[in-house]
PDB file of C-alpha atoms and ligand atoms in Angstrom:
ATOM      1  CA  MET A   1      72.180 -69.658 -37.454  1.00 93.00           C
ATOM      2  CA  LEU A   2      74.522 -66.706 -37.022  1.00 97.00           C
ATOM      3  CA  THR A   3      76.942 -66.124 -34.178  1.00 98.00           C
ATOM      4  CA  ILE A   4      79.097 -63.020 -34.137  1.00 98.00           C
ATOM      5  CA  THR A   5      81.571 -62.974 -31.264  1.00 98.00           C
ATOM      6  CA  ASN A   6      83.380 -59.812 -30.263  1.00 98.00           C
ATOM      7  CA  ILE A   7      84.299 -58.556 -33.738  1.00 98.00           C
ATOM      8  CA  HIS A   8      86.402 -55.452 -34.178  1.00 98.00           C
ATOM      9  CA  LYS A   9      87.129 -53.507 -37.341  1.00 98.00           C
ATOM     10  CA  THR A  10      89.171 -50.356 -37.764  1.00 98.00           C
ATOM     11  CA  PHE A  11      89.464 -48.808 -41.215  1.00 97.00           C
ATOM     12  CA  ASN A  12      92.674 -47.052 -42.344  1.00 96.00           C
ATOM     13  CA  LYS A  13      94.550 -48.077 -39.222  1.00 94.00           C
ATOM     14  CA  GLY A  14      97.546 -45.924 -38.362  1.00 93.00           C
ATOM     15  CA  THR A  15      96.543 -43.111 -40.726  1.00 95.00           C
ATOM     16  CA  ILE A  16      94.913 -39.759 -40.156  1.00 94.00           C
ATOM     17  CA  ASN A  17      91.692 -41.329 -41.483  1.00 94.00           C
ATOM     18  CA  GLU A  18      91.675 -44.112 -38.896  1.00 95.00           C
ATOM     19  CA  LYS A  19      88.095 -45.052 -38.015  1.00 96.00           C
ATOM     20  CA  LYS A  20      87.012 -47.614 -35.465  1.00 96.00           C
ATOM     21  CA  ALA A  21      83.826 -48.926 -37.094  1.00 97.00           C
ATOM     22  CA  LEU A  22      83.173 -52.067 -35.022  1.00 98.00           C
ATOM     23  CA  ASN A  23      84.084 -52.103 -31.369  1.00 97.00           C
ATOM     24  CA  GLY A  24      83.207 -55.552 -30.056  1.00 98.00           C
ATOM     25  CA  VAL A  25      79.988 -56.611 -31.765  1.00 98.00           C
ATOM     26  CA  ASP A  26      78.308 -59.657 -30.207  1.00 97.00           C
ATOM     27  CA  LEU A  27      75.168 -61.063 -31.791  1.00 98.00           C
ATOM     28  CA  HIS A  28      73.528 -64.470 -31.905  1.00 98.00           C
ATOM     29  CA  LEU A  29      70.616 -65.268 -34.212  1.00 97.00           C
ATOM     30  CA  ASP A  30      68.549 -68.432 -33.899  1.00 97.00           C
ATOM     31  CA  GLU A  31      67.137 -70.070 -36.976  1.00 96.00           C
ATOM     32  CA  GLY A  32      64.093 -68.111 -38.130  1.00 96.00           C
ATOM     33  CA  ASP A  33      65.024 -64.912 -36.274  1.00 97.00           C
ATOM     34  CA  PHE A  34      64.071 -61.782 -38.211  1.00 98.00           C
ATOM     35  CA  VAL A  35      66.092 -59.002 -36.615  1.00 98.00           C
ATOM     36  CA  THR A  36      65.694 -55.337 -37.458  1.00 97.00           C
ATOM     37  CA  ILE A  37      68.691 -53.067 -36.860  1.00 96.00           C
ATOM     38  CA  ILE A  38      68.512 -49.357 -36.139  1.00 93.00           C
ATOM     39  CA  GLY A  39      71.161 -46.856 -35.144  1.00 91.00           C
ATOM     40  CA  GLY A  40      72.505 -43.489 -36.191  1.00 88.00           C
ATOM     41  CA  ASN A  41      74.678 -42.722 -39.177  1.00 91.00           C
ATOM     42  CA  GLY A  42      78.065 -44.353 -38.767  1.00 94.00           C
ATOM     43  CA  ALA A  43      76.927 -46.660 -35.936  1.00 94.00           C
ATOM     44  CA  GLY A  44      78.404 -49.665 -37.731  1.00 97.00           C
ATOM     45  CA  LYS A  45      75.259 -51.261 -39.173  1.00 97.00           C
ATOM     46  CA  SER A  46      76.500 -51.663 -42.755  1.00 97.00           C
ATOM     47  CA  THR A  47      79.967 -52.613 -41.543  1.00 97.00           C
ATOM     48  CA  THR A  48      78.444 -55.425 -39.474  1.00 98.00           C
ATOM     49  CA  LEU A  49      76.549 -56.785 -42.476  1.00 97.00           C
ATOM     50  CA  ASN A  50      79.626 -56.420 -44.683  1.00 96.00           C
ATOM     51  CA  ALA A  51      81.736 -58.240 -42.097  1.00 97.00           C
ATOM     52  CA  VAL A  52      79.267 -61.131 -42.137  1.00 97.00           C
ATOM     53  CA  ALA A  53      79.325 -61.184 -45.935  1.00 95.00           C
ATOM     54  CA  GLY A  54      83.125 -61.145 -45.946  1.00 96.00           C
ATOM     55  CA  VAL A  55      83.556 -57.906 -47.889  1.00 95.00           C
ATOM     56  CA  PHE A  56      86.714 -57.359 -45.790  1.00 96.00           C
ATOM     57  CA  PRO A  57      88.421 -59.377 -43.063  1.00 96.00           C
ATOM     58  CA  VAL A  58      87.703 -58.344 -39.469  1.00 98.00           C
ATOM     59  CA  ASP A  59      90.618 -57.429 -37.174  1.00 98.00           C
ATOM     60  CA  SER A  60      89.551 -59.819 -34.423  1.00 98.00           C
ATOM     61  CA  GLY A  61      86.601 -61.902 -33.300  1.00 98.00           C
ATOM     62  CA  LYS A  62      84.698 -64.749 -34.864  1.00 98.00           C
ATOM     63  CA  ILE A  63      81.793 -65.159 -37.288  1.00 98.00           C
ATOM     64  CA  GLU A  64      79.889 -68.443 -37.603  1.00 97.00           C
ATOM     65  CA  ILE A  65      77.069 -69.199 -40.018  1.00 97.00           C
ATOM     66  CA  ASP A  66      75.029 -72.336 -39.310  1.00 95.00           C
ATOM     67  CA  GLY A  67      77.810 -73.699 -37.139  1.00 94.00           C
ATOM     68  CA  VAL A  68      80.546 -73.096 -39.716  1.00 95.00           C
ATOM     69  CA  ASP A  69      83.376 -70.748 -38.800  1.00 97.00           C
ATOM     70  CA  VAL A  70      83.491 -68.411 -41.828  1.00 97.00           C
ATOM     71  CA  THR A  71      85.783 -65.796 -40.259  1.00 97.00           C
ATOM     72  CA  ASN A  72      88.576 -66.568 -42.694  1.00 95.00           C
ATOM     73  CA  LEU A  73      86.452 -67.570 -45.692  1.00 95.00           C
ATOM     74  CA  PRO A  74      86.615 -65.252 -48.709  1.00 94.00           C
ATOM     75  CA  GLU A  75      83.474 -63.411 -49.801  1.00 93.00           C
ATOM     76  CA  TYR A  76      82.710 -65.655 -52.785  1.00 91.00           C
ATOM     77  CA  LYS A  77      82.693 -68.750 -50.574  1.00 92.00           C
ATOM     78  CA  ARG A  78      80.382 -67.175 -48.021  1.00 93.00           C
ATOM     79  CA  ALA A  79      77.995 -66.153 -50.802  1.00 90.00           C
ATOM     80  CA  ALA A  80      76.652 -69.712 -50.839  1.00 90.00           C
ATOM     81  CA  TYR A  81      75.105 -69.081 -47.400  1.00 93.00           C
ATOM     82  CA  LEU A  82      73.810 -65.596 -48.048  1.00 95.00           C
ATOM     83  CA  GLY A  83      71.235 -63.520 -49.841  1.00 95.00           C
ATOM     84  CA  ARG A  84      71.850 -59.784 -49.924  1.00 96.00           C
ATOM     85  CA  VAL A  85      69.875 -56.709 -50.900  1.00 96.00           C
ATOM     86  CA  PHE A  86      71.413 -53.247 -50.682  1.00 92.00           C
ATOM     87  CA  GLN A  87      69.963 -49.758 -50.604  1.00 90.00           C
ATOM     88  CA  ASP A  88      70.845 -48.987 -54.201  1.00 90.00           C
ATOM     89  CA  PRO A  89      68.365 -50.490 -56.717  1.00 85.00           C
ATOM     90  CA  MET A  90      71.153 -50.397 -59.324  1.00 87.00           C
ATOM     91  CA  MET A  91      73.076 -53.086 -57.488  1.00 88.00           C
ATOM     92  CA  GLY A  92      72.076 -56.714 -57.269  1.00 88.00           C
ATOM     93  CA  THR A  93      70.763 -57.052 -60.813  1.00 92.00           C
ATOM     94  CA  ALA A  94      72.407 -56.758 -64.243  1.00 93.00           C
ATOM     95  CA  ALA A  95      70.833 -53.798 -66.070  1.00 93.00           C
ATOM     96  CA  ASN A  96      71.765 -54.898 -69.578  1.00 94.00           C
ATOM     97  CA  MET A  97      70.292 -58.347 -69.167  1.00 94.00           C
ATOM     98  CA  GLY A  98      66.679 -59.438 -69.339  1.00 95.00           C
ATOM     99  CA  ILE A  99      64.557 -60.305 -66.300  1.00 96.00           C
ATOM    100  CA  GLU A 100      64.707 -64.000 -67.212  1.00 95.00           C
ATOM    101  CA  GLU A 101      68.482 -63.950 -67.649  1.00 94.00           C
ATOM    102  CA  ASN A 102      68.913 -62.334 -64.234  1.00 95.00           C
ATOM    103  CA  LEU A 103      66.693 -64.978 -62.657  1.00 94.00           C
ATOM    104  CA  ALA A 104      68.570 -67.732 -64.482  1.00 92.00           C
ATOM    105  CA  LEU A 105      71.849 -66.485 -63.032  1.00 90.00           C
ATOM    106  CA  ALA A 106      70.381 -66.351 -59.515  1.00 91.00           C
ATOM    107  CA  LEU A 107      68.911 -69.849 -59.786  1.00 89.00           C
ATOM    108  CA  ARG A 108      71.979 -71.383 -61.338  1.00 84.00           C
ATOM    109  CA  ARG A 109      74.336 -69.779 -58.851  1.00 78.00           C
ATOM    110  CA  GLY A 110      76.879 -72.281 -57.647  1.00 70.00           C
ATOM    111  CA  GLU A 111      76.182 -74.624 -60.556  1.00 73.00           C
ATOM    112  CA  ARG A 112      78.525 -75.189 -63.443  1.00 67.00           C
ATOM    113  CA  ARG A 113      75.804 -74.542 -65.960  1.00 63.00           C
ATOM    114  CA  THR A 114      75.422 -70.801 -66.275  1.00 60.00           C
ATOM    115  CA  LEU A 115      73.734 -69.386 -69.360  1.00 61.00           C
ATOM    116  CA  ARG A 116      75.529 -71.518 -71.892  1.00 63.00           C
ATOM    117  CA  TRP A 117      72.549 -73.657 -72.909  1.00 69.00           C
ATOM    118  CA  GLY A 118      69.996 -70.889 -72.917  1.00 82.00           C
ATOM    119  CA  ILE A 119      66.746 -70.900 -70.984  1.00 87.00           C
ATOM    120  CA  THR A 120      64.383 -73.862 -71.377  1.00 89.00           C
ATOM    121  CA  GLY A 121      60.591 -73.828 -71.570  1.00 90.00           C
ATOM    122  CA  PRO A 122      60.069 -75.362 -68.112  1.00 90.00           C
ATOM    123  CA  GLU A 123      62.539 -72.885 -66.610  1.00 90.00           C
ATOM    124  CA  ARG A 124      60.660 -69.997 -68.175  1.00 94.00           C
ATOM    125  CA  GLU A 125      57.427 -71.360 -66.702  1.00 94.00           C
ATOM    126  CA  ASN A 126      59.098 -71.472 -63.278  1.00 93.00           C
ATOM    127  CA  TYR A 127      60.269 -67.848 -63.633  1.00 94.00           C
ATOM    128  CA  ARG A 128      56.697 -66.803 -64.454  1.00 96.00           C
ATOM    129  CA  HIS A 129      55.433 -68.436 -61.269  1.00 94.00           C
ATOM    130  CA  LEU A 130      58.164 -66.848 -59.178  1.00 93.00           C
ATOM    131  CA  LEU A 131      57.520 -63.398 -60.642  1.00 95.00           C
ATOM    132  CA  GLU A 132      53.758 -63.673 -60.163  1.00 93.00           C
ATOM    133  CA  GLN A 133      54.343 -63.629 -56.381  1.00 88.00           C
ATOM    134  CA  LEU A 134      55.652 -60.098 -56.650  1.00 89.00           C
ATOM    135  CA  GLY A 135      52.319 -58.867 -57.979  1.00 88.00           C
ATOM    136  CA  LEU A 136      54.011 -56.387 -60.304  1.00 89.00           C
ATOM    137  CA  GLY A 137      53.181 -57.926 -63.658  1.00 91.00           C
ATOM    138  CA  LEU A 138      56.820 -58.765 -64.345  1.00 94.00           C
ATOM    139  CA  GLU A 139      55.847 -62.300 -65.368  1.00 95.00           C
ATOM    140  CA  ASP A 140      54.686 -60.851 -68.705  1.00 95.00           C
ATOM    141  CA  ARG A 141      57.970 -59.025 -69.284  1.00 95.00           C
ATOM    142  CA  LEU A 142      60.481 -61.854 -69.083  1.00 96.00           C
ATOM    143  CA  THR A 143      62.725 -60.505 -71.825  1.00 95.00           C
ATOM    144  CA  SER A 144      62.581 -56.841 -70.762  1.00 96.00           C
ATOM    145  CA  LYS A 145      65.947 -55.416 -69.811  1.00 96.00           C
ATOM    146  CA  VAL A 146      66.194 -54.901 -66.060  1.00 96.00           C
ATOM    147  CA  GLY A 147      67.572 -51.403 -66.675  1.00 95.00           C
ATOM    148  CA  LEU A 148      64.095 -50.374 -67.869  1.00 95.00           C
ATOM    149  CA  LEU A 149      62.411 -51.261 -64.574  1.00 94.00           C
ATOM    150  CA  SER A 150      61.530 -48.765 -61.846  1.00 93.00           C
ATOM    151  CA  GLY A 151      63.567 -48.716 -58.633  1.00 92.00           C
ATOM    152  CA  GLY A 152      60.839 -50.563 -56.736  1.00 92.00           C
ATOM    153  CA  GLN A 153      60.437 -53.232 -59.421  1.00 93.00           C
ATOM    154  CA  ARG A 154      64.166 -53.703 -59.450  1.00 94.00           C
ATOM    155  CA  GLN A 155      64.407 -54.040 -55.668  1.00 93.00           C
ATOM    156  CA  ALA A 156      61.547 -56.551 -55.701  1.00 94.00           C
ATOM    157  CA  LEU A 157      63.388 -58.557 -58.365  1.00 95.00           C
ATOM    158  CA  THR A 158      66.649 -58.326 -56.393  1.00 96.00           C
ATOM    159  CA  LEU A 159      64.808 -59.588 -53.319  1.00 95.00           C
ATOM    160  CA  LEU A 160      63.415 -62.501 -55.304  1.00 95.00           C
ATOM    161  CA  MET A 161      66.879 -63.319 -56.666  1.00 95.00           C
ATOM    162  CA  ALA A 162      68.443 -63.081 -53.203  1.00 95.00           C
ATOM    163  CA  THR A 163      65.930 -65.488 -51.670  1.00 96.00           C
ATOM    164  CA  VAL A 164      65.133 -67.936 -54.460  1.00 93.00           C
ATOM    165  CA  LYS A 165      67.800 -70.407 -53.294  1.00 92.00           C
ATOM    166  CA  LYS A 166      66.627 -70.118 -49.682  1.00 95.00           C
ATOM    167  CA  PRO A 167      69.818 -68.706 -48.137  1.00 96.00           C
ATOM    168  CA  LYS A 168      70.753 -69.538 -44.552  1.00 95.00           C
ATOM    169  CA  LEU A 169      70.892 -65.827 -43.878  1.00 98.00           C
ATOM    170  CA  LEU A 170      69.300 -62.841 -45.626  1.00 98.00           C
ATOM    171  CA  LEU A 171      71.074 -59.485 -45.257  1.00 98.00           C
ATOM    172  CA  LEU A 172      69.015 -56.374 -46.035  1.00 98.00           C
ATOM    173  CA  ASP A 173      70.755 -53.004 -45.786  1.00 97.00           C
ATOM    174  CA  GLU A 174      68.190 -50.181 -45.971  1.00 96.00           C
ATOM    175  CA  HIS A 175      66.851 -51.907 -49.055  1.00 95.00           C
ATOM    176  CA  THR A 176      63.751 -49.723 -49.246  1.00 95.00           C
ATOM    177  CA  ALA A 177      65.370 -46.397 -48.296  1.00 93.00           C
ATOM    178  CA  ALA A 178      65.736 -45.205 -51.903  1.00 90.00           C
ATOM    179  CA  LEU A 179      62.095 -45.934 -52.786  1.00 90.00           C
ATOM    180  CA  ASP A 180      59.060 -43.687 -52.452  1.00 89.00           C
ATOM    181  CA  PRO A 181      57.001 -44.476 -49.288  1.00 90.00           C
ATOM    182  CA  LYS A 182      54.286 -46.421 -51.100  1.00 89.00           C
ATOM    183  CA  THR A 183      56.719 -48.575 -53.048  1.00 89.00           C
ATOM    184  CA  ALA A 184      58.881 -49.020 -49.948  1.00 91.00           C
ATOM    185  CA  ALA A 185      55.848 -50.325 -48.052  1.00 92.00           C
ATOM    186  CA  LYS A 186      55.089 -52.778 -50.848  1.00 90.00           C
ATOM    187  CA  VAL A 187      58.646 -54.111 -50.998  1.00 92.00           C
ATOM    188  CA  LEU A 188      58.686 -54.433 -47.190  1.00 96.00           C
ATOM    189  CA  GLU A 189      55.435 -56.404 -47.233  1.00 95.00           C
ATOM    190  CA  LEU A 190      56.944 -58.682 -49.820  1.00 94.00           C
ATOM    191  CA  THR A 191      60.115 -59.054 -47.762  1.00 97.00           C
ATOM    192  CA  ASP A 192      58.092 -60.049 -44.717  1.00 97.00           C
ATOM    193  CA  LYS A 193      56.022 -62.510 -46.749  1.00 96.00           C
ATOM    194  CA  ILE A 194      59.046 -64.272 -48.229  1.00 96.00           C
ATOM    195  CA  ILE A 195      60.900 -64.445 -44.888  1.00 97.00           C
ATOM    196  CA  ALA A 196      57.835 -65.936 -43.158  1.00 97.00           C
ATOM    197  CA  ARG A 197      57.000 -68.376 -45.956  1.00 95.00           C
ATOM    198  CA  ASP A 198      60.522 -69.747 -46.303  1.00 95.00           C
ATOM    199  CA  HIS A 199      61.378 -69.489 -42.579  1.00 96.00           C
ATOM    200  CA  LEU A 200      64.440 -67.435 -43.426  1.00 97.00           C
ATOM    201  CA  THR A 201      66.791 -65.971 -40.857  1.00 98.00           C
ATOM    202  CA  ALA A 202      67.254 -62.288 -41.627  1.00 98.00           C
ATOM    203  CA  LEU A 203      69.016 -59.093 -40.574  1.00 98.00           C
ATOM    204  CA  MET A 204      67.325 -55.923 -41.823  1.00 98.00           C
ATOM    205  CA  VAL A 205      68.895 -52.501 -41.362  1.00 98.00           C
ATOM    206  CA  THR A 206      66.427 -49.624 -41.492  1.00 95.00           C
ATOM    207  CA  HIS A 207      66.530 -45.971 -40.489  1.00 90.00           C
ATOM    208  CA  ASN A 208      62.767 -46.038 -40.055  1.00 91.00           C
ATOM    209  CA  MET A 209      61.806 -46.804 -36.447  1.00 90.00           C
ATOM    210  CA  ARG A 210      58.237 -47.698 -37.372  1.00 92.00           C
ATOM    211  CA  HIS A 211      59.471 -50.314 -39.816  1.00 94.00           C
ATOM    212  CA  ALA A 212      61.955 -51.624 -37.252  1.00 95.00           C
ATOM    213  CA  ILE A 213      59.119 -52.016 -34.751  1.00 94.00           C
ATOM    214  CA  GLU A 214      56.537 -53.387 -37.172  1.00 95.00           C
ATOM    215  CA  TYR A 215      58.695 -56.085 -38.714  1.00 96.00           C
ATOM    216  CA  GLY A 216      60.672 -58.961 -37.285  1.00 97.00           C
ATOM    217  CA  ASN A 217      60.678 -60.714 -33.912  1.00 97.00           C
ATOM    218  CA  ARG A 218      63.668 -58.837 -32.565  1.00 97.00           C
ATOM    219  CA  LEU A 219      65.055 -55.304 -32.713  1.00 96.00           C
ATOM    220  CA  ILE A 220      68.620 -54.286 -32.030  1.00 96.00           C
ATOM    221  CA  MET A 221      70.163 -50.870 -31.888  1.00 93.00           C
ATOM    222  CA  MET A 222      73.784 -50.143 -32.661  1.00 94.00           C
ATOM    223  CA  HIS A 223      75.822 -47.222 -31.407  1.00 92.00           C
ATOM    224  CA  ASP A 224      79.564 -46.575 -31.727  1.00 93.00           C
ATOM    225  CA  GLY A 225      80.275 -49.971 -33.251  1.00 96.00           C
ATOM    226  CA  LYS A 226      78.409 -51.980 -30.645  1.00 96.00           C
ATOM    227  CA  VAL A 227      75.001 -53.541 -30.068  1.00 95.00           C
ATOM    228  CA  VAL A 228      73.517 -51.420 -27.283  1.00 91.00           C
ATOM    229  CA  VAL A 229      69.877 -52.541 -27.263  1.00 91.00           C
ATOM    230  CA  ASP A 230      68.312 -55.945 -27.962  1.00 94.00           C
ATOM    231  CA  ILE A 231      64.536 -56.299 -27.656  1.00 94.00           C
ATOM    232  CA  ARG A 232      62.588 -59.455 -28.441  1.00 94.00           C
ATOM    233  CA  GLY A 233      59.474 -61.486 -27.729  1.00 91.00           C
ATOM    234  CA  GLU A 234      56.478 -59.856 -26.065  1.00 92.00           C
ATOM    235  CA  GLU A 235      58.399 -56.667 -25.387  1.00 92.00           C
ATOM    236  CA  LYS A 236      59.110 -56.296 -29.103  1.00 93.00           C
ATOM    237  CA  LYS A 237      55.470 -56.928 -30.001  1.00 92.00           C
ATOM    238  CA  HIS A 238      54.237 -54.113 -27.786  1.00 92.00           C
ATOM    239  CA  LEU A 239      57.039 -51.698 -28.579  1.00 91.00           C
ATOM    240  CA  GLN A 240      56.183 -48.176 -29.727  1.00 90.00           C
ATOM    241  CA  VAL A 241      58.352 -45.456 -31.209  1.00 88.00           C
ATOM    242  CA  ARG A 242      57.760 -43.435 -28.044  1.00 87.00           C
ATOM    243  CA  ASP A 243      59.185 -46.310 -25.934  1.00 84.00           C
ATOM    244  CA  LEU A 244      62.314 -46.415 -28.031  1.00 82.00           C
ATOM    245  CA  LEU A 245      62.783 -42.681 -27.727  1.00 80.00           C
ATOM    246  CA  GLU A 246      62.079 -42.543 -23.996  1.00 73.00           C
ATOM    247  CA  LYS A 247      63.551 -45.772 -22.769  1.00 61.00           C
ATOM    248  CA  PHE A 248      66.866 -45.279 -24.408  1.00 61.00           C
ATOM    249  CA  ASN A 249      66.884 -41.520 -24.239  1.00 61.00           C
ATOM    250  CA  ILE A 250      67.466 -41.155 -27.912  1.00 55.00           C
ATOM    251  CA  ASP A 251      67.569 -37.772 -29.485  1.00 52.00           C
ATOM    252  CA  ASN A 252      65.690 -38.375 -32.706  1.00 48.00           C
ATOM    253  CA  ASP A 253      67.577 -35.745 -34.675  1.00 48.00           C
ATOM    254  CA  ARG A 254      70.963 -36.806 -33.461  1.00 51.00           C
ATOM    255  CA  MET A 255      70.229 -40.423 -34.311  1.00 52.00           C
ATOM    256  CA  LEU A 256      68.971 -39.413 -37.756  1.00 48.00           C
ATOM    257  CA  LEU A 257      66.152 -41.859 -37.495  1.00 54.00           C
ATOM    258  CA  SER A 258      62.750 -41.168 -38.935  1.00 55.00           C
ATOM    259  CA  GLU A 259      59.463 -42.067 -37.378  1.00 51.00           C
TER     260      GLU A 259
HETATM  261  N1  LIG L   1      85.346 -48.903 -46.356  1.00 88.37           N
HETATM  262  C1  LIG L   1      85.461 -47.976 -45.386  1.00 88.37           C
HETATM  263  N2  LIG L   1      86.588 -47.238 -45.272  1.00 88.37           N
HETATM  264  C2  LIG L   1      86.716 -46.326 -44.276  1.00 88.37           C
HETATM  265  N3  LIG L   1      85.754 -46.072 -43.357  1.00 88.37           N
HETATM  266  C3  LIG L   1      84.624 -46.764 -43.430  1.00 88.37           C
HETATM  267  C4  LIG L   1      84.411 -47.757 -44.444  1.00 88.37           C
HETATM  268  N4  LIG L   1      83.183 -48.294 -44.260  1.00 88.37           N
HETATM  269  C5  LIG L   1      82.660 -47.675 -43.192  1.00 88.37           C
HETATM  270  N5  LIG L   1      83.522 -46.757 -42.690  1.00 88.37           N
HETATM  271  C6  LIG L   1      83.290 -45.911 -41.498  1.00 88.37           C
HETATM  272  O1  LIG L   1      82.917 -46.749 -40.430  1.00 88.37           O
HETATM  273  C7  LIG L   1      81.876 -46.171 -39.657  1.00 88.37           C
HETATM  274  C8  LIG L   1      80.674 -47.085 -39.655  1.00 88.37           C
HETATM  275  O2  LIG L   1      80.098 -47.057 -40.945  1.00 88.37           O
HETATM  276  P1  LIG L   1      78.798 -47.861 -41.375  1.00 88.37           P
HETATM  277  O3  LIG L   1      78.889 -49.247 -40.862  1.00 88.37           O
HETATM  278  O4  LIG L   1      78.643 -47.685 -42.825  1.00 88.37           O
HETATM  279  O5  LIG L   1      77.657 -47.083 -40.569  1.00 88.37           O
HETATM  280  P2  LIG L   1      76.076 -47.202 -40.688  1.00 88.37           P
HETATM  281  O6  LIG L   1      75.741 -48.206 -41.740  1.00 88.37           O
HETATM  282  O7  LIG L   1      75.613 -47.598 -39.319  1.00 88.37           O
HETATM  283  O8  LIG L   1      75.604 -45.822 -41.024  1.00 88.37           O
HETATM  284  C9  LIG L   1      81.618 -44.817 -40.269  1.00 88.37           C
HETATM  285  O9  LIG L   1      82.341 -43.851 -39.565  1.00 88.37           O
HETATM  286  C10 LIG L   1      82.130 -44.945 -41.692  1.00 88.37           C
HETATM  287  O10 LIG L   1      82.553 -43.723 -42.187  1.00 88.37           O
HETATM  288 MG1  LIG L   2      74.733 -48.077 -43.559  1.00 88.37          MG
END
């Protein structure tokens, strides 16, 4: 579903601020893979996800999504394949618009009809059903402005909007890091539920080793712009934080990972 072959990315090349962010990333995801990504600050996790999304062109290497070479496709064309949720609850939804208007935009993405003809009764009914899955009572607040929601409610809504069209690939970049632990756990549960139900292929960056171990069928670790660890199958199922720390000789503080 996703094949990344030897991608390199250096920011601000030739200047005093030159930074080699990706140094030969190779990664292949089969359909239905749910891969968690850990690694220290600056390891290249976000840059990898941004490279896949086409936020900037890579310097070299190749990116394929579902067999299509997207390496030279602009971001807006790749968006058709992708769902994305970022760390910041303020991104991903339009604060000044209602919950139902946000959902309408997500569902009508890629169609010529945007909001011009308003929202119909059957559509509203569909939104209610979709929102009920979140278990947050948002189905009774269809016209509430998204800006009035809590961070957790907003991330849950963003997640719903990112997955409602069943993207080929779901990119999650520390999407629960800004939430309190209880809300983060709830949004993670929801993430897991949606990925399993819709058989989505997903990449989830987290700085929380427990979350990286608990979720997904595969765990990778990045360091210095490369994938340095790739654990899957039975080994992943039995993995413990202690194993990660010992096996790969990781200094927890240096890696800035939390247990
Ligand atoms: N747009 C950018 N311009 C310049 N440097 C960047 C940019 N994005 C990321 N970097 C640098 O690239 C490196 C990798 O960053 P990033 O992928 O965000 O790390 P991570 O998400 O693993 O913490 C870091 O040193 C970061 O400062
Ligand atoms: Mg990051």
